[in-house]
Amino acid sequence: MPTTIEGIKEKLDAQVGQKVLVTAQAGRKKVTQRQGILSETYPAIFIVRLNKREGSFDRVSYSYADLLTNNISLTFEEAE
């Protein structure tokens, strides 16, 4: 991942519409993983539309700073 917020946003702009696995730190020794599609990017946040089986949330948003500080990580699936 790039080391600036602008670089992260540019990289994510190129990945809109791709399947993604989001791994987030949920507290002390707790990690949550959610699968979905990177649906939109905005100047300060990006939105992941979750798969229906992931629970009651339809979509979640994260800031680019979350990626920069390693609070979350993204893994994109290869296109077939």
Tab-separated table of N, CA, C and O in Angstrom:
chain	number	residue	atom	x	y	z
A	1	MET	N	0.838	-1.180	0.000
A	1	MET	CA	0.000	0.000	0.000
A	1	MET	C	0.887	1.248	0.000
A	1	MET	O	1.939	1.251	0.624
A	2	PRO	N	0.432	2.274	-0.677
A	2	PRO	CA	1.176	3.538	-0.656
A	2	PRO	C	1.287	4.112	0.760
A	2	PRO	O	0.543	3.726	1.661
A	3	THR	N	2.177	5.068	0.932
A	3	THR	CA	2.438	5.612	2.266
A	3	THR	C	1.822	6.991	2.488
A	3	THR	O	2.121	7.628	3.491
A	4	THR	N	0.978	7.457	1.568
A	4	THR	CA	0.262	8.714	1.765
A	4	THR	C	-1.217	8.490	1.535
A	4	THR	O	-1.622	7.563	0.818
A	5	ILE	N	-2.035	9.338	2.134
A	5	ILE	CA	-3.488	9.212	1.963
A	5	ILE	C	-3.859	9.413	0.501
A	5	ILE	O	-4.717	8.690	-0.033
A	6	GLU	N	-3.217	10.361	-0.178
A	6	GLU	CA	-3.513	10.596	-1.596
A	6	GLU	C	-3.169	9.374	-2.442
A	6	GLU	O	-3.916	8.995	-3.339
A	7	GLY	N	-2.046	8.740	-2.127
A	7	GLY	CA	-1.647	7.536	-2.853
A	7	GLY	C	-2.600	6.379	-2.620
A	7	GLY	O	-2.927	5.626	-3.543
A	8	ILE	N	-3.054	6.238	-1.383
A	8	ILE	CA	-4.025	5.177	-1.062
A	8	ILE	C	-5.311	5.404	-1.824
A	8	ILE	O	-5.879	4.483	-2.412
A	9	LYS	N	-5.802	6.647	-1.846
A	9	LYS	CA	-7.049	6.958	-2.553
A	9	LYS	C	-6.920	6.660	-4.039
A	9	LYS	O	-7.815	6.069	-4.640
A	10	GLU	N	-5.804	7.038	-4.645
A	10	GLU	CA	-5.593	6.759	-6.070
A	10	GLU	C	-5.605	5.263	-6.349
A	10	GLU	O	-6.193	4.812	-7.330
A	11	LYS	N	-4.966	4.489	-5.484
A	11	LYS	CA	-4.932	3.037	-5.679
A	11	LYS	C	-6.338	2.444	-5.549
A	11	LYS	O	-6.736	1.580	-6.333
A	12	LEU	N	-7.109	2.917	-4.569
A	12	LEU	CA	-8.467	2.405	-4.391
A	12	LEU	C	-9.395	2.856	-5.518
A	12	LEU	O	-10.296	2.111	-5.902
A	13	ASP	N	-9.184	4.051	-6.051
A	13	ASP	CA	-9.991	4.514	-7.186
A	13	ASP	C	-9.890	3.538	-8.354
A	13	ASP	O	-10.868	3.290	-9.056
A	14	ALA	N	-8.717	2.965	-8.545
A	14	ALA	CA	-8.505	2.013	-9.635
A	14	ALA	C	-9.129	0.651	-9.351
A	14	ALA	O	-9.282	-0.164	-10.262
A	15	GLN	N	-9.505	0.388	-8.094
A	15	GLN	CA	-10.044	-0.920	-7.705
A	15	GLN	C	-11.561	-0.916	-7.479
A	15	GLN	O	-12.115	-1.926	-7.059
A	16	VAL	N	-12.238	0.196	-7.739
A	16	VAL	CA	-13.688	0.274	-7.521
A	16	VAL	C	-14.380	-0.810	-8.345
A	16	VAL	O	-14.069	-1.023	-9.509
A	17	GLY	N	-15.293	-1.523	-7.701
A	17	GLY	CA	-16.025	-2.604	-8.357
A	17	GLY	C	-15.414	-3.977	-8.127
A	17	GLY	O	-16.001	-4.988	-8.509
A	18	GLN	N	-14.251	-4.041	-7.500
A	18	GLN	CA	-13.567	-5.306	-7.251
A	18	GLN	C	-14.011	-5.927	-5.928
A	18	GLN	O	-14.349	-5.227	-4.981
A	19	LYS	N	-13.973	-7.257	-5.866
A	19	LYS	CA	-14.248	-7.967	-4.621
A	19	LYS	C	-13.080	-7.749	-3.664
A	19	LYS	O	-11.920	-7.755	-4.085
A	20	VAL	N	-13.423	-7.561	-2.381
A	20	VAL	CA	-12.391	-7.245	-1.400
A	20	VAL	C	-12.693	-7.947	-0.079
A	20	VAL	O	-13.856	-8.162	0.275
A	21	LEU	N	-11.639	-8.333	0.626
A	21	LEU	CA	-11.732	-8.862	1.977
A	21	LEU	C	-11.133	-7.811	2.893
A	21	LEU	O	-9.975	-7.420	2.720
A	22	VAL	N	-11.931	-7.323	3.858
A	22	VAL	CA	-11.477	-6.312	4.805
A	22	VAL	C	-11.191	-7.004	6.127
A	22	VAL	O	-12.063	-7.661	6.698
A	23	THR	N	-9.971	-6.870	6.613
A	23	THR	CA	-9.581	-7.404	7.905
A	23	THR	C	-9.352	-6.214	8.827
A	23	THR	O	-8.501	-5.372	8.551
A	24	ALA	N	-10.163	-6.137	9.910
A	24	ALA	CA	-10.115	-4.986	10.804
A	24	ALA	C	-9.763	-5.413	12.223
A	24	ALA	O	-10.220	-6.459	12.694
A	25	GLN	N	-8.980	-4.582	12.885
A	25	GLN	CA	-8.675	-4.794	14.296
A	25	GLN	C	-9.908	-4.380	15.091
A	25	GLN	O	-10.336	-3.241	15.004
A	26	ALA	N	-10.477	-5.303	15.870
A	26	ALA	CA	-11.711	-5.035	16.604
A	26	ALA	C	-11.455	-4.916	18.097
A	26	ALA	O	-12.376	-4.998	18.891
A	27	GLY	N	-10.252	-4.744	18.469
A	27	GLY	CA	-9.929	-4.639	19.887
A	27	GLY	C	-8.745	-5.508	20.218
A	27	GLY	O	-8.015	-5.976	19.348
A	28	ARG	N	-8.590	-5.737	21.468
A	28	ARG	CA	-7.448	-6.499	21.948
A	28	ARG	C	-7.502	-7.938	21.457
A	28	ARG	O	-8.372	-8.719	21.849
A	29	LYS	N	-6.589	-8.283	20.596
A	29	LYS	CA	-6.455	-9.624	20.023
A	29	LYS	C	-7.713	-10.094	19.287
A	29	LYS	O	-7.937	-11.289	19.149
A	30	LYS	N	-8.547	-9.167	18.849
A	30	LYS	CA	-9.744	-9.526	18.090
A	30	LYS	C	-9.634	-8.951	16.689
A	30	LYS	O	-9.242	-7.811	16.504
A	31	VAL	N	-9.986	-9.777	15.724
A	31	VAL	CA	-9.941	-9.365	14.326
A	31	VAL	C	-11.262	-9.757	13.683
A	31	VAL	O	-11.765	-10.857	13.914
A	32	THR	N	-11.835	-8.858	12.886
A	32	THR	CA	-13.040	-9.187	12.128
A	32	THR	C	-12.702	-9.153	10.644
A	32	THR	O	-11.869	-8.362	10.212
A	33	GLN	N	-13.353	-10.032	9.901
A	33	GLN	CA	-13.176	-10.061	8.458
A	33	GLN	C	-14.532	-9.945	7.796
A	33	GLN	O	-15.488	-10.598	8.223
A	34	ARG	N	-14.594	-9.110	6.777
A	34	ARG	CA	-15.831	-8.915	6.023
A	34	ARG	C	-15.505	-8.944	4.546
A	34	ARG	O	-14.500	-8.394	4.114
A	35	GLN	N	-16.385	-9.588	3.776
A	35	GLN	CA	-16.213	-9.643	2.329
A	35	GLN	C	-17.265	-8.784	1.675
A	35	GLN	O	-18.391	-8.689	2.152
A	36	GLY	N	-16.878	-8.169	0.581
A	36	GLY	CA	-17.813	-7.342	-0.158
A	36	GLY	C	-17.165	-6.807	-1.418
A	36	GLY	O	-16.195	-7.361	-1.921
A	37	ILE	N	-17.733	-5.700	-1.901
A	37	ILE	CA	-17.251	-5.060	-3.118
A	37	ILE	C	-16.936	-3.610	-2.800
A	37	ILE	O	-17.751	-2.921	-2.164
A	38	LEU	N	-15.772	-3.156	-3.207
A	38	LEU	CA	-15.429	-1.749	-3.051
A	38	LEU	C	-16.342	-0.968	-3.985
A	38	LEU	O	-16.220	-1.045	-5.195
A	39	SER	N	-17.311	-0.236	-3.416
A	39	SER	CA	-18.329	0.378	-4.258
A	39	SER	C	-18.070	1.836	-4.583
A	39	SER	O	-18.356	2.265	-5.697
A	40	GLU	N	-17.554	2.621	-3.633
A	40	GLU	CA	-17.371	4.043	-3.889
A	40	GLU	C	-16.178	4.570	-3.112
A	40	GLU	O	-15.845	4.049	-2.049
A	41	THR	N	-15.549	5.610	-3.653
A	41	THR	CA	-14.500	6.320	-2.935
A	41	THR	C	-14.868	7.794	-2.880
A	41	THR	O	-15.435	8.339	-3.828
A	42	TYR	N	-14.576	8.408	-1.769
A	42	TYR	CA	-14.827	9.830	-1.538
A	42	TYR	C	-13.528	10.464	-1.067
A	42	TYR	O	-12.555	9.762	-0.807
A	43	PRO	N	-13.486	11.796	-0.913
A	43	PRO	CA	-12.228	12.431	-0.502
A	43	PRO	C	-11.653	11.925	0.822
A	43	PRO	O	-10.440	11.855	0.976
A	44	ALA	N	-12.493	11.532	1.791
A	44	ALA	CA	-11.969	11.117	3.096
A	44	ALA	C	-12.269	9.667	3.445
A	44	ALA	O	-11.649	9.118	4.343
A	45	ILE	N	-13.222	9.031	2.766
A	45	ILE	CA	-13.630	7.663	3.111
A	45	ILE	C	-13.843	6.835	1.850
A	45	ILE	O	-13.922	7.369	0.749
A	46	PHE	N	-13.945	5.515	2.049
A	46	PHE	CA	-14.370	4.620	0.973
A	46	PHE	C	-15.416	3.676	1.534
A	46	PHE	O	-15.474	3.438	2.737
A	47	ILE	N	-16.270	3.161	0.653
A	47	ILE	CA	-17.408	2.337	1.070
A	47	ILE	C	-17.277	0.944	0.480
A	47	ILE	O	-16.976	0.788	-0.703
A	48	VAL	N	-17.519	-0.052	1.333
A	48	VAL	CA	-17.535	-1.447	0.913
A	48	VAL	C	-18.962	-1.958	1.088
A	48	VAL	O	-19.528	-1.891	2.182
A	49	ARG	N	-19.560	-2.415	-0.004
A	49	ARG	CA	-20.900	-3.012	0.043
A	49	ARG	C	-20.719	-4.484	0.406
A	49	ARG	O	-20.063	-5.225	-0.310
A	50	LEU	N	-21.306	-4.889	1.529
A	50	LEU	CA	-21.084	-6.228	2.068
A	50	LEU	C	-21.964	-7.266	1.399
A	50	LEU	O	-23.052	-6.955	0.899
A	51	ASN	N	-21.491	-8.513	1.433
A	51	ASN	CA	-22.311	-9.635	0.986
A	51	ASN	C	-23.505	-9.771	1.924
A	51	ASN	O	-23.409	-9.455	3.108
A	52	LYS	N	-24.604	-10.266	1.442
A	52	LYS	CA	-25.827	-10.356	2.243
A	52	LYS	C	-25.675	-11.221	3.484
A	52	LYS	O	-26.262	-10.954	4.502
A	53	ARG	N	-24.855	-12.248	3.437
A	53	ARG	CA	-24.726	-13.154	4.578
A	53	ARG	C	-23.849	-12.598	5.688
A	53	ARG	O	-23.667	-13.201	6.714
A	54	GLU	N	-23.317	-11.417	5.519
A	54	GLU	CA	-22.381	-10.857	6.486
A	54	GLU	C	-23.064	-10.255	7.711
A	54	GLU	O	-22.412	-9.739	8.577
A	55	GLY	N	-24.367	-10.272	7.791
A	55	GLY	CA	-25.026	-9.699	8.968
A	55	GLY	C	-26.031	-8.649	8.588
A	55	GLY	O	-26.527	-8.602	7.468
A	56	SER	N	-26.320	-7.790	9.526
A	56	SER	CA	-27.387	-6.824	9.320
A	56	SER	C	-26.936	-5.570	8.573
A	56	SER	O	-27.766	-4.784	8.156
A	57	PHE	N	-25.646	-5.369	8.418
A	57	PHE	CA	-25.168	-4.171	7.726
A	57	PHE	C	-25.152	-4.396	6.225
A	57	PHE	O	-24.749	-5.448	5.749
A	58	ASP	N	-25.597	-3.394	5.483
A	58	ASP	CA	-25.590	-3.461	4.031
A	58	ASP	C	-24.254	-2.983	3.474
A	58	ASP	O	-23.745	-3.503	2.505
A	59	ARG	N	-23.683	-1.966	4.145
A	59	ARG	CA	-22.395	-1.432	3.713
A	59	ARG	C	-21.668	-0.824	4.905
A	59	ARG	O	-22.272	-0.488	5.917
A	60	VAL	N	-20.367	-0.711	4.774
A	60	VAL	CA	-19.541	-0.104	5.815
A	60	VAL	C	-18.596	0.892	5.157
A	60	VAL	O	-18.277	0.774	3.980
A	61	SER	N	-18.179	1.868	5.940
A	61	SER	CA	-17.229	2.853	5.422
A	61	SER	C	-15.993	2.874	6.314
A	61	SER	O	-16.062	2.612	7.514
A	62	TYR	N	-14.873	3.175	5.685
A	62	TYR	CA	-13.603	3.279	6.380
A	62	TYR	C	-12.891	4.517	5.867
A	62	TYR	O	-13.116	4.957	4.742
A	63	SER	N	-11.993	5.050	6.668
A	63	SER	CA	-11.192	6.189	6.220
A	63	SER	C	-9.871	5.679	5.650
A	63	SER	O	-9.424	4.575	5.970
A	64	TYR	N	-9.258	6.498	4.824
A	64	TYR	CA	-7.953	6.137	4.271
A	64	TYR	C	-6.906	6.079	5.382
A	64	TYR	O	-5.944	5.332	5.289
A	65	ALA	N	-7.126	6.851	6.439
A	65	ALA	CA	-6.209	6.829	7.579
A	65	ALA	C	-6.202	5.460	8.257
A	65	ALA	O	-5.183	5.051	8.817
A	66	ASP	N	-7.343	4.739	8.217
A	66	ASP	CA	-7.384	3.386	8.775
A	66	ASP	C	-6.383	2.480	8.069
A	66	ASP	O	-5.720	1.656	8.700
A	67	LEU	N	-6.268	2.620	6.762
A	67	LEU	CA	-5.284	1.837	6.011
A	67	LEU	C	-3.863	2.307	6.301
A	67	LEU	O	-2.955	1.493	6.469
A	68	LEU	N	-3.693	3.615	6.378
A	68	LEU	CA	-2.369	4.184	6.614
A	68	LEU	C	-1.799	3.758	7.961
A	68	LEU	O	-0.611	3.482	8.090
A	69	THR	N	-2.660	3.657	8.974
A	69	THR	CA	-2.217	3.291	10.327
A	69	THR	C	-2.325	1.797	10.606
A	69	THR	O	-2.130	1.361	11.739
A	70	ASN	N	-2.667	1.010	9.587
A	70	ASN	CA	-2.775	-0.450	9.691
A	70	ASN	C	-3.869	-0.908	10.650
A	70	ASN	O	-3.781	-2.001	11.207
A	71	ASN	N	-4.911	-0.100	10.857
A	71	ASN	CA	-6.063	-0.555	11.628
A	71	ASN	C	-6.900	-1.537	10.823
A	71	ASN	O	-7.598	-2.363	11.389
A	72	ILE	N	-6.844	-1.421	9.501
A	72	ILE	CA	-7.497	-2.384	8.617
A	72	ILE	C	-6.519	-2.746	7.507
A	72	ILE	O	-5.559	-2.024	7.245
A	73	SER	N	-6.799	-3.873	6.867
A	73	SER	CA	-6.044	-4.241	5.670
A	73	SER	C	-7.037	-4.739	4.632
A	73	SER	O	-8.092	-5.285	4.972
A	74	LEU	N	-6.698	-4.542	3.384
A	74	LEU	CA	-7.557	-4.948	2.274
A	74	LEU	C	-6.842	-5.995	1.440
A	74	LEU	O	-5.643	-5.869	1.167
A	75	THR	N	-7.593	-7.012	1.017
A	75	THR	CA	-7.076	-8.020	0.107
A	75	THR	C	-8.061	-8.126	-1.043
A	75	THR	O	-9.233	-8.474	-0.831
A	76	PHE	N	-7.607	-7.781	-2.236
A	76	PHE	CA	-8.473	-7.841	-3.404
A	76	PHE	C	-8.367	-9.191	-4.057
A	76	PHE	O	-7.284	-9.766	-4.160
A	77	GLU	N	-9.522	-9.711	-4.510
A	77	GLU	CA	-9.541	-10.996	-5.215
A	77	GLU	C	-9.148	-10.765	-6.664
A	77	GLU	O	-9.467	-9.729	-7.257
A	78	GLU	N	-8.469	-11.717	-7.225
A	78	GLU	CA	-8.057	-11.639	-8.623
A	78	GLU	C	-9.270	-11.779	-9.519
A	78	GLU	O	-10.167	-12.586	-9.273
A	79	ALA	N	-9.306	-11.001	-10.599
A	79	ALA	CA	-10.384	-11.107	-11.585
A	79	ALA	C	-10.186	-12.389	-12.385
A	79	ALA	O	-9.079	-12.747	-12.740
A	80	GLU	N	-11.295	-13.048	-12.658
A	80	GLU	CA	-11.209	-14.314	-13.405
A	80	GLU	C	-11.353	-14.089	-14.885
A	80	GLU	O	-11.944	-13.227	-15.368
